[in-house]
Amino acid sequence: DAKTTQPTSMDCAEGRAANLPCNHSTISGNEYVYWYRQIHSQGPQYIIHGLKNNETNEMASLIITEDRKSSTLILPHATLRDTAVYYCIVRSHLFYNQGGKLIFGQGTELSVKP
Amino acid sequence: GAVVSQHPSRVICKSGTSVKIECRSLDFQATTMFWYRQFPKQSLMLMATSNEGSKATYEQGVEKDKFLINHASLTLSTLTVTSAHPEDSSFYICSAPTGTNYGYTFGSGTRLTVV
């Protein structure tokens, strides 16, 4: 699976958009970009995923650059409950590649402040 | 959506005893379960992969005799920490692929404290 690089931490004001970047310059053609988040002392939660087109759901938007070497997760109106560690993971859409493992990097610790 | 129920959420045990953690898939069949460990301020580290009806596969450096994994049915996987020591104190999380675009669903985690 391609490696990812994320900033260690970010702050965001409540009500403002949180833009979390992720670099994945070695991504290959069949690899998707997944975003998960982990609120303190809980299991990770799926947010969104994409291949090359921008994606939006009820939680967030995912913007992937045309060369697919980086992406940005956007929380349009951050709330205090969005304070969490956000993980960007790149892996094949074929589950059984690499034994189906989901490998986590260090993630970005997002602090939403009042 | 697919839910993995993990129990207990917290456990305190004495050094030298064993602790069992259960993960159940509630509304889907989990033929595979992944077990992670997370130390404070660190990321999730994959420990092992369990497959229903076969032996678990452990990541490098994880002691298989210490962390016993059983995946006896399509809805239940267990992790037993044997002869626990204080350095085994950690947050343990299970995860299963859901077979949908959501990819994976995670248990709520177990906070193990060995005293």
PDB file of C-alpha atoms in Angstrom, chain A residues 11 13 19 28 38-39 43 54-55 57-58 60-61 69 81 86-87 94 97 107 110:
ATOM      1  CA  ASP A  11      -6.492  23.567  14.854  1.00  0.00           C
ATOM      2  CA  ALA A  13     -12.349  27.261  14.846  1.00  0.00           C
ATOM      3  CA  ASN A  19      -9.212  21.206   5.573  1.00  0.00           C
ATOM      4  CA  SER A  28      -0.904   3.422  -7.844  1.00  0.00           C
ATOM      5  CA  GLN A  38     -10.765   8.176  15.789  1.00  0.00           C
ATOM      6  CA  ILE A  39     -12.323  10.083  18.602  1.00  0.00           C
ATOM      7  CA  GLY A  43     -12.638   2.684  17.585  1.00  0.00           C
ATOM      8  CA  ASN A  54     -14.204  14.373  -5.778  1.00  0.00           C
ATOM      9  CA  GLU A  55     -16.641  12.813  -3.353  1.00  0.00           C
ATOM     10  CA  ASN A  57     -21.307  12.620   1.757  1.00  0.00           C
ATOM     11  CA  GLU A  58     -23.144  13.776   4.844  1.00  0.00           C
ATOM     12  CA  ALA A  60     -17.328  15.420   4.579  1.00  0.00           C
ATOM     13  CA  SER A  61     -15.977  16.133   1.131  1.00  0.00           C
ATOM     14  CA  LYS A  69      -0.707  12.455  -5.497  1.00  0.00           C
ATOM     15  CA  ARG A  81     -17.408  16.798  18.309  1.00  0.00           C
ATOM     16  CA  TYR A  86      -7.940  11.751  11.194  1.00  0.00           C
ATOM     17  CA  TYR A  87      -6.248   9.005   9.219  1.00  0.00           C
ATOM     18  CA  LEU A  94      -9.354  -5.362  -3.937  1.00  0.00           C
ATOM     19  CA  ASN A  97      -4.535  -7.585  -1.808  1.00  0.00           C
ATOM     20  CA  GLY A 107      -2.746  10.695  11.280  1.00  0.00           C
ATOM     21  CA  LEU A 110      -7.570  17.926  14.708  1.00  0.00           C
TER      22      LEU A 110
END
